[in-house]
Each structure stands twice: as C-alpha cells, then as structure tokens.
Tab-separated table of N, CA, C and O in Angstrom:
chain	number	residue	atom	x	y	z
G	167	MET	N	56.976	36.621	68.048
G	167	MET	CA	57.058	35.308	69.401
G	167	MET	C	57.695	34.231	68.709
G	167	MET	O	58.934	33.845	68.711
G	168	GLY	N	57.218	33.372	67.574
G	168	GLY	CA	57.704	32.157	67.107
G	168	GLY	C	57.505	32.452	65.579
G	168	GLY	O	56.976	32.730	65.075
G	169	LYS	N	58.421	30.868	64.951
G	169	LYS	CA	58.174	30.667	63.504
G	169	LYS	C	58.631	29.825	63.095
G	169	LYS	O	59.443	28.704	64.112
G	170	PHE	N	57.909	29.000	62.422
G	170	PHE	CA	58.022	27.639	61.731
G	170	PHE	C	59.193	27.918	60.758
G	170	PHE	O	58.929	28.852	59.829
G	171	VAL	N	60.352	27.393	60.603
G	171	VAL	CA	61.292	27.835	59.435
G	171	VAL	C	61.598	26.353	58.521
G	171	VAL	O	61.564	25.206	59.062
G	172	LEU	N	60.959	26.138	57.542
G	172	LEU	CA	60.922	25.024	56.521
G	172	LEU	C	61.895	25.118	55.518
G	172	LEU	O	61.822	26.287	54.819
G	173	VAL	N	62.931	24.369	55.387
G	173	VAL	CA	63.950	24.090	54.597
G	173	VAL	C	64.025	22.764	53.684
G	173	VAL	O	63.735	21.808	54.252
G	174	THR	N	64.783	22.711	52.527
G	174	THR	CA	64.893	21.639	52.390
G	174	THR	C	66.462	21.341	52.579
G	174	THR	O	67.729	21.922	52.579
G	175	ARG	N	66.671	19.654	53.020
G	175	ARG	CA	68.033	19.309	53.239
G	175	ARG	C	68.893	19.130	52.112
G	175	ARG	O	68.167	18.816	50.990
G	176	LYS	N	70.206	18.743	52.055
G	176	LYS	CA	70.913	18.569	50.942
G	176	LYS	C	70.528	17.301	50.115
G	176	LYS	O	70.554	17.077	49.698
G	177	ASN	N	70.106	16.291	51.384
G	177	ASN	CA	69.309	15.298	50.595
G	177	ASN	C	68.103	15.019	49.605
G	177	ASN	O	67.925	14.041	49.620
G	178	GLY	N	67.642	16.575	49.681
G	178	GLY	CA	66.574	16.724	48.911
G	178	GLY	C	65.103	16.249	49.852
G	178	GLY	O	64.079	16.866	49.509
G	179	ARG	N	65.302	15.882	51.334
G	179	ARG	CA	64.070	15.863	52.111
G	179	ARG	C	63.754	17.200	52.765
G	179	ARG	O	64.770	18.085	52.728
G	180	TYR	N	62.637	17.169	53.282
G	180	TYR	CA	61.968	18.800	54.117
G	180	TYR	C	62.216	18.432	55.467
G	180	TYR	O	61.830	17.581	56.535
G	181	GLN	N	62.622	19.738	56.577
G	181	GLN	CA	62.535	19.773	57.266
G	181	GLN	C	62.011	21.454	57.883
G	181	GLN	O	62.380	21.984	57.256
G	182	PHE	N	61.224	20.896	59.008
G	182	PHE	CA	61.041	22.071	59.639
G	182	PHE	C	61.649	22.164	60.975
G	182	PHE	O	61.721	21.306	61.994
G	183	ASP	N	61.679	23.491	61.787
G	183	ASP	CA	62.185	23.905	63.118
G	183	ASP	C	60.853	24.815	63.485
G	183	ASP	O	61.003	25.652	62.953
G	184	LEU	N	60.553	24.345	65.098
G	184	LEU	CA	59.718	25.763	65.348
G	184	LEU	C	60.769	26.447	66.147
G	184	LEU	O	61.614	25.944	66.952
G	185	VAL	N	61.074	27.575	65.953
G	185	VAL	CA	61.985	28.612	66.409
G	185	VAL	C	61.609	29.562	67.727
G	185	VAL	O	60.376	30.096	67.357
G	186	ASN	N	62.072	29.730	68.579
G	186	ASN	CA	61.329	30.725	69.489
G	186	ASN	C	61.864	32.277	69.076
G	186	ASN	O	62.548	32.534	68.114
G	187	ARG	N	61.619	33.475	69.941
G	187	ARG	CA	61.700	34.701	69.319
G	187	ARG	C	63.157	34.903	69.417
G	187	ARG	O	63.833	35.957	68.957
G	188	ASN	N	64.280	34.393	70.212
G	188	ASN	CA	65.513	34.138	70.192
G	188	ASN	C	66.000	33.447	69.232
G	188	ASN	O	67.213	33.790	68.889
G	189	GLY	N	65.239	32.892	68.361
G	189	GLY	CA	65.919	32.205	67.104
G	189	GLY	C	66.489	30.760	67.516
G	189	GLY	O	66.912	30.219	66.581
G	190	HIS	N	66.179	30.150	68.724
G	190	HIS	CA	66.848	29.071	68.818
G	190	HIS	C	65.453	27.859	68.644
G	190	HIS	O	64.485	28.076	68.931
G	191	SER	N	65.760	26.812	68.154
G	191	SER	CA	64.959	25.516	67.654
G	191	SER	C	64.433	25.031	69.239
G	191	SER	O	65.407	24.598	69.556
G	192	ILE	N	63.463	24.850	69.091
G	192	ILE	CA	62.589	24.262	70.360
G	192	ILE	C	61.984	23.014	69.777
G	192	ILE	O	61.596	22.206	70.884
G	193	LEU	N	61.633	22.779	68.564
G	193	LEU	CA	61.187	21.568	68.310
G	193	LEU	C	61.554	21.346	66.991
G	193	LEU	O	61.290	22.621	65.907
G	194	HIS	N	61.874	20.354	66.280
G	194	HIS	CA	61.993	20.019	65.200
G	194	HIS	C	61.533	18.924	64.437
G	194	HIS	O	61.330	17.700	65.326
G	195	LYS	N	61.753	18.486	62.928
G	195	LYS	CA	60.778	16.994	62.613
G	195	LYS	C	61.690	17.327	61.168
G	195	LYS	O	61.676	18.219	60.278
G	196	ASP	N	62.531	16.221	60.727
G	196	ASP	CA	63.045	16.092	59.380
G	196	ASP	C	62.333	15.005	58.682
G	196	ASP	O	61.671	13.873	59.433
G	197	GLY	N	62.992	15.092	57.449
G	197	GLY	CA	62.852	13.351	56.820
G	197	GLY	C	61.617	13.389	55.772
G	197	GLY	O	61.306	12.273	55.567
G	198	TYR	N	61.042	14.609	55.803
G	198	TYR	CA	59.842	14.518	54.802
G	198	TYR	C	60.412	14.361	53.163
G	198	TYR	O	61.272	15.145	53.032
G	199	HIS	N	59.426	13.737	52.699
G	199	HIS	CA	60.012	13.435	51.417
G	199	HIS	C	59.218	14.462	50.246
G	199	HIS	O	60.004	14.441	49.432
G	200	SER	N	58.041	15.279	50.770
G	200	SER	CA	57.541	16.358	49.693
G	200	SER	C	57.390	17.389	50.739
G	200	SER	O	56.897	17.403	51.931
G	201	LYS	N	57.039	18.470	50.252
G	201	LYS	CA	56.978	19.868	50.859
G	201	LYS	C	55.500	19.829	51.484
G	201	LYS	O	55.097	20.103	52.567
G	202	ALA	N	54.815	18.971	50.742
G	202	ALA	CA	53.090	19.032	51.116
G	202	ALA	C	53.194	17.996	52.260
G	202	ALA	O	52.330	18.409	53.480
G	203	SER	N	54.016	17.207	52.602
G	203	SER	CA	54.035	16.531	53.569
G	203	SER	C	54.524	17.075	54.892
G	203	SER	O	54.109	17.248	56.229
G	204	ALA	N	55.618	17.954	54.927
G	204	ALA	CA	56.262	18.997	55.617
G	204	ALA	C	55.126	20.110	56.359
G	204	ALA	O	54.886	20.037	57.544
G	205	LEU	N	54.363	20.357	55.114
G	205	LEU	CA	53.163	21.383	55.767
G	205	LEU	C	52.519	20.771	56.415
G	205	LEU	O	51.521	21.329	57.296
G	206	ASN	N	51.993	19.647	56.152
G	206	ASN	CA	51.198	18.655	56.988
G	206	ASN	C	51.547	18.522	58.545
G	206	ASN	O	50.424	18.951	59.348
G	207	GLY	N	52.554	18.210	58.356
G	207	GLY	CA	53.611	18.080	59.822
G	207	GLY	C	53.190	19.254	60.431
G	207	GLY	O	53.282	19.034	61.715
G	208	ILE	N	53.589	20.458	59.854
G	208	ILE	CA	53.469	21.770	60.864
G	208	ILE	C	51.761	22.534	61.150
G	208	ILE	O	51.591	22.746	62.491
G	209	ALA	N	50.837	21.828	60.319
G	209	ALA	CA	49.443	22.007	60.776
G	209	ALA	C	49.513	21.244	61.811
G	209	ALA	O	48.626	21.487	62.785
G	210	SER	N	50.092	19.859	61.941
G	210	SER	CA	49.428	18.894	62.745
G	210	SER	C	50.016	19.279	64.256
G	210	SER	O	49.638	19.223	65.098
G	211	VAL	N	51.442	19.970	64.317
G	211	VAL	CA	52.022	20.762	65.531
G	211	VAL	C	50.838	21.444	66.003
G	211	VAL	O	51.178	21.558	67.160
G	212	LYS	N	50.660	22.537	64.998
G	212	LYS	CA	49.643	23.407	65.426
G	212	LYS	C	48.344	23.238	66.094
G	212	LYS	O	48.096	23.528	66.886
G	213	LYS	N	47.819	22.135	65.443
G	213	LYS	CA	46.697	21.644	66.222
G	213	LYS	C	46.914	20.707	67.465
G	213	LYS	O	46.026	20.856	68.296
G	214	ASN	N	47.940	20.021	67.751
G	214	ASN	CA	48.318	19.226	68.744
G	214	ASN	C	49.046	19.819	70.267
G	214	ASN	O	49.401	19.375	71.129
G	215	ALA	N	50.046	21.022	69.804
G	215	ALA	CA	50.594	21.401	70.921
G	215	ALA	C	50.051	21.717	72.413
G	215	ALA	O	51.079	21.826	72.976
G	216	GLU	N	48.442	21.980	72.111
G	216	GLU	CA	48.390	22.803	73.364
G	216	GLU	C	48.196	21.537	74.035
G	216	GLU	O	47.937	22.173	75.770
G	217	ASN	N	47.929	20.301	73.815
G	217	ASN	CA	47.085	19.404	74.826
G	217	ASN	C	48.781	18.630	75.477
G	217	ASN	O	49.304	17.635	74.973
G	218	ASP	N	48.659	18.975	76.574
G	218	ASP	CA	49.658	18.277	77.539
G	218	ASP	C	50.013	16.746	77.253
G	218	ASP	O	51.089	16.040	77.274
G	219	ASN	N	48.843	16.109	77.047
G	219	ASN	CA	48.992	14.582	76.866
G	219	ASN	C	49.919	14.464	75.601
G	219	ASN	O	50.217	12.992	75.596
G	220	ASN	N	49.638	14.884	74.595
G	220	ASN	CA	50.378	14.759	73.491
G	220	ASN	C	52.278	14.900	73.583
G	220	ASN	O	52.996	14.300	72.281
G	221	TYR	N	52.861	15.228	74.759
G	221	TYR	CA	53.864	15.175	75.116
G	221	TYR	C	54.330	14.118	75.976
G	221	TYR	O	53.694	13.437	76.919
G	222	LYS	N	55.788	13.450	75.487
G	222	LYS	CA	56.404	12.440	76.299
G	222	LYS	C	57.602	12.920	76.363
G	222	LYS	O	58.604	13.428	75.996
G	223	ARG	N	57.859	13.344	77.715
G	223	ARG	CA	59.334	13.088	78.307
G	223	ARG	C	59.993	11.861	78.565
G	223	ARG	O	59.689	11.347	78.953
G	224	LYS	N	61.232	12.147	78.047
G	224	LYS	CA	61.993	10.702	78.245
G	224	LYS	C	63.451	11.343	78.609
G	224	LYS	O	63.926	12.380	78.286
G	225	LYS	N	64.196	10.343	79.221
G	225	LYS	CA	65.853	10.333	79.306
G	225	LYS	C	66.323	9.722	78.722
G	225	LYS	O	65.896	8.492	78.620
G	226	THR	N	67.265	9.838	78.040
G	226	THR	CA	68.341	9.171	77.163
G	226	THR	C	69.327	8.392	77.907
G	226	THR	O	69.208	8.584	79.093
G	227	LYS	N	69.809	7.266	77.137
G	227	LYS	CA	71.075	6.374	77.806
G	227	LYS	C	71.981	7.393	78.512
G	227	LYS	O	72.454	6.374	79.591
G	228	ASP	N	72.472	8.395	78.037
G	228	ASP	CA	73.419	9.231	78.513
G	228	ASP	C	72.880	10.250	79.437
G	228	ASP	O	73.262	11.119	79.915
G	229	ALA	N	71.820	10.031	80.108
G	229	ALA	CA	71.074	10.703	80.946
G	229	ALA	C	70.113	12.245	80.459
G	229	ALA	O	69.982	12.833	81.402
G	230	ALA	N	70.667	12.487	79.575
G	230	ALA	CA	70.099	13.467	78.885
G	230	ALA	C	68.302	13.744	78.483
G	230	ALA	O	67.797	12.923	78.863
G	231	LEU	N	67.856	14.756	78.772
G	231	LEU	CA	66.172	15.050	78.787
G	231	LEU	C	66.057	15.073	77.423
G	231	LEU	O	66.630	16.132	77.076
G	232	VAL	N	64.938	15.129	76.955
G	232	VAL	CA	64.198	15.197	75.883
G	232	VAL	C	62.855	14.980	75.666
G	232	VAL	O	62.269	14.104	76.626
G	233	PHE	N	62.136	15.542	74.777
G	233	PHE	CA	60.933	15.207	74.815
G	233	PHE	C	60.339	15.064	73.304
G	233	PHE	O	61.161	15.788	72.120
G	234	THR	N	59.323	14.416	73.336
G	234	THR	CA	58.707	14.192	71.790
G	234	THR	C	57.076	14.888	71.802
G	234	THR	O	56.426	14.825	72.503
G	235	LEU	N	56.510	15.349	70.658
G	235	LEU	CA	55.108	15.707	70.757
G	235	LEU	C	54.569	14.776	69.662
G	235	LEU	O	55.222	14.475	68.649
G	236	ALA	N	53.377	14.429	69.976
G	236	ALA	CA	52.932	13.369	68.909
G	236	ALA	C	51.448	13.928	68.526
G	236	ALA	O	50.768	14.424	69.588
G	237	ALA	N	50.813	13.143	67.434
G	237	ALA	CA	49.451	13.257	66.988
G	237	ALA	C	48.440	12.831	67.734
G	237	ALA	O	48.899	11.835	68.368
G	238	THR	N	47.543	12.981	68.045
G	238	THR	CA	46.336	11.924	68.721
G	238	THR	C	46.539	10.507	68.185
G	238	THR	O	46.304	9.762	69.151
G	239	ASN	N	46.880	10.489	67.055
G	239	ASN	CA	47.313	8.946	66.570
G	239	ASN	C	48.301	8.179	67.128
G	239	ASN	O	49.155	7.283	66.960
G	240	GLY	N	49.538	9.285	67.870
G	240	GLY	CA	50.427	8.396	68.327
G	240	GLY	C	51.722	8.679	68.046
G	240	GLY	O	52.781	8.723	68.329
G	241	LYS	N	51.646	8.980	66.365
G	241	LYS	CA	52.580	9.075	65.475
G	241	LYS	C	53.394	10.811	65.831
G	241	LYS	O	53.131	11.928	66.329
G	242	VAL	N	54.998	10.550	66.183
G	242	VAL	CA	55.742	11.767	66.834
G	242	VAL	C	55.871	12.772	65.690
G	242	VAL	O	56.086	12.338	64.510
G	243	ILE	N	55.818	14.093	65.873
G	243	ILE	CA	55.530	14.891	64.791
G	243	ILE	C	56.216	16.265	65.096
G	243	ILE	O	56.865	17.195	64.549
G	244	GLY	N	57.107	15.862	66.304
G	244	GLY	CA	58.288	16.865	66.615
G	244	GLY	C	59.106	16.418	67.590
G	244	GLY	O	58.654	15.591	68.920
G	245	THR	N	60.405	16.690	67.744
G	245	THR	CA	61.036	16.126	68.817
G	245	THR	C	61.814	17.330	69.322
G	245	THR	O	62.417	18.661	68.539
G	246	SER	N	62.340	17.313	70.517
G	246	SER	CA	62.990	18.888	71.202
G	246	SER	C	64.511	17.961	71.050
G	246	SER	O	65.030	17.400	70.527
G	247	GLU	N	65.194	19.586	71.382
G	247	GLU	CA	66.901	19.269	71.378
G	247	GLU	C	66.865	18.295	72.857
G	247	GLU	O	66.066	18.207	73.311
G	248	ARG	N	68.251	18.722	73.191
G	248	ARG	CA	68.627	17.853	74.418
G	248	ARG	C	68.654	18.716	75.730
G	248	ARG	O	69.376	19.846	75.105
G	249	TYR	N	68.323	18.343	77.037
G	249	TYR	CA	68.375	19.057	78.045
G	249	TYR	C	69.141	18.492	79.264
G	249	TYR	O	68.863	17.109	79.293
G	250	GLU	N	69.736	19.185	79.963
G	250	GLU	CA	70.438	18.890	81.417
G	250	GLU	C	69.116	18.740	82.466
G	250	GLU	O	69.103	18.152	83.521
G	251	ASN	N	68.778	19.972	82.455
G	251	ASN	CA	67.619	20.360	83.754
G	251	ASN	C	66.167	20.011	83.147
G	251	ASN	O	65.659	20.841	82.303
G	252	PRO	N	65.510	19.463	84.010
G	252	PRO	CA	64.143	19.401	83.770
G	252	PRO	C	63.368	20.631	83.668
G	252	PRO	O	62.105	20.280	83.052
G	253	ASP	N	63.755	21.432	84.593
G	253	ASP	CA	62.875	22.589	84.477
G	253	ASP	C	63.124	23.580	83.212
G	253	ASP	O	62.049	24.044	83.062
G	254	VAL	N	64.017	23.341	83.077
G	254	VAL	CA	64.247	23.743	81.462
G	254	VAL	C	63.544	23.355	80.160
G	254	VAL	O	62.747	24.152	79.785
G	255	MET	N	63.694	21.953	80.003
G	255	MET	CA	62.768	21.481	79.172
G	255	MET	C	61.517	21.429	79.731
G	255	MET	O	60.721	21.943	78.621
G	256	GLU	N	60.854	22.010	80.742
G	256	GLU	CA	59.139	22.166	80.922
G	256	GLU	C	58.807	23.281	80.199
G	256	GLU	O	57.902	23.688	79.975
G	257	LYS	N	60.089	24.479	80.502
G	257	LYS	CA	59.571	25.776	80.059
G	257	LYS	C	59.586	25.482	78.602
G	257	LYS	O	58.910	26.203	78.136
G	258	ILE	N	60.577	25.010	77.949
G	258	ILE	CA	60.456	24.838	76.329
G	258	ILE	C	59.061	24.431	75.952
G	258	ILE	O	58.338	24.838	75.365
G	259	ILE	N	58.657	23.444	76.684
G	259	ILE	CA	57.380	22.708	76.239
G	259	ILE	C	56.235	23.910	76.761
G	259	ILE	O	55.431	23.947	75.454
G	260	MET	N	56.517	24.603	77.484
G	260	MET	CA	55.319	25.669	77.493
G	260	MET	C	55.588	26.839	76.336
G	260	MET	O	54.525	27.309	76.203
G	261	GLN	N	57.012	26.938	75.909
G	261	GLN	CA	56.869	27.914	75.006
G	261	GLN	C	56.290	27.219	73.683
G	261	GLN	O	55.493	27.604	72.901
G	262	VAL	N	56.587	26.073	73.479
G	262	VAL	CA	55.981	25.339	72.279
G	262	VAL	C	54.369	25.575	72.471
G	262	VAL	O	53.649	25.484	71.384
G	263	LYS	N	53.884	24.946	73.617
G	263	LYS	CA	52.312	24.920	73.470
G	263	LYS	C	51.886	26.365	73.458
G	263	LYS	O	50.869	26.768	72.801
G	264	LYS	N	52.638	27.690	74.009
G	264	LYS	CA	52.274	28.783	73.838
G	264	LYS	C	52.097	29.492	72.367
G	264	LYS	O	51.106	29.850	71.916
G	265	ILE	N	53.494	29.112	71.599
G	265	ILE	CA	53.588	29.835	70.380
G	265	ILE	C	53.333	28.813	68.859
G	265	ILE	O	53.008	29.447	68.127
G	266	ALA	N	53.347	27.709	69.149
G	266	ALA	CA	53.115	26.705	68.155
G	266	ALA	C	51.770	27.247	67.451
G	266	ALA	O	52.073	27.127	66.036
G	267	PRO	N	50.929	27.176	68.196
G	267	PRO	CA	49.383	27.352	67.025
G	267	PRO	C	49.253	28.471	66.268
G	267	PRO	O	48.767	28.176	65.283
G	268	SER	N	49.864	29.818	66.661
G	268	SER	CA	49.733	30.805	66.098
G	268	SER	C	51.212	31.256	65.280
G	268	SER	O	51.093	32.183	64.796
G	269	SER	N	52.057	30.259	65.068
G	269	SER	CA	53.408	30.761	64.551
G	269	SER	C	53.218	30.803	62.993
G	269	SER	O	52.333	29.860	62.427
G	270	ALA	N	53.739	31.638	62.310
G	270	ALA	CA	53.679	31.496	60.678
G	270	ALA	C	54.870	30.621	60.489
G	270	ALA	O	55.780	30.098	60.980
G	271	ILE	N	54.593	30.449	59.205
G	271	ILE	CA	55.818	29.662	58.265
G	271	ILE	C	56.556	30.550	57.732
G	271	ILE	O	56.383	31.131	56.991
G	272	ASP	N	58.165	30.292	57.868
G	272	ASP	CA	59.089	30.953	56.913
G	272	ASP	C	59.586	29.953	56.017
G	272	ASP	O	60.377	28.870	56.532
G	273	ASP	N	59.144	29.804	54.796
G	273	ASP	CA	59.075	28.880	53.672
G	273	ASP	C	60.620	29.353	52.974
G	273	ASP	O	60.464	30.053	52.184
G	274	LEU	N	61.491	28.643	53.598
G	274	LEU	CA	63.074	29.050	52.921
G	274	LEU	C	63.566	28.016	51.878
G	274	LEU	O	64.229	27.851	51.134
G	275	THR	N	62.127	27.099	51.189
G	275	THR	CA	62.411	26.433	50.081
G	275	THR	C	62.590	26.776	48.651
G	275	THR	O	62.705	26.426	47.565
G	276	LYS	N	62.115	27.972	48.539
G	276	LYS	CA	61.516	28.806	47.555
G	276	LYS	C	63.119	28.532	46.502
G	276	LYS	O	64.198	29.087	47.195
C-alpha cells in the first residue's frame, strides 16, 4: 500500500513523507527538531487522516492547487504537492485517507 519515510535533512532536522505504492510522495512535513517529534507527527497523521474536515483545499497565487491536513487543534501536520487538476488532488486526498492510518514507518535516520 503505502508507507511513511522518515529521514534526516542536511540541516539536522527531521522530515517525513507519506508515499503511495508507486513511490510518490502524497503528503509531507519537515522541520522537526527531534526524531520523537517527527514520530509524533506521523502518529497524528495516522489519527487524523480519515476525517475530511481536517483537510483544507487551497489555490496558490499562481493557481496551483494544494491541500493541508490538520490535527483537531488546527495545527498543520502535512502538506501536499502542487496539482493542476482538482480531480487529481481529490484522488490523492482519498489515497491519504485510505493508506495513512495503516502505513508502516520506514526509518532511514538510523
């Protein structure tokens, strides 16, 4: 299905990507100061992914489409790639809803 890929960036901060079975990143979040915080972020994505009310669909200044996933407290816990087609973006949201709750973590920080 999919998996969360956890990595350490060059600046020492942690990032995760939710990748689908084709290996494409469908949701990401970076800038965590600790591995524990990044793992908490993944747990929050798993918990909040199925609720459509947690998704905010937006249009950027250059007319690209993006979505964010927020926790129940309103804090953004994941951001999408940019899309041109709203139907494609909705299909990706459905993938996140379906695969995030049960996705394993591929920890590449070791």
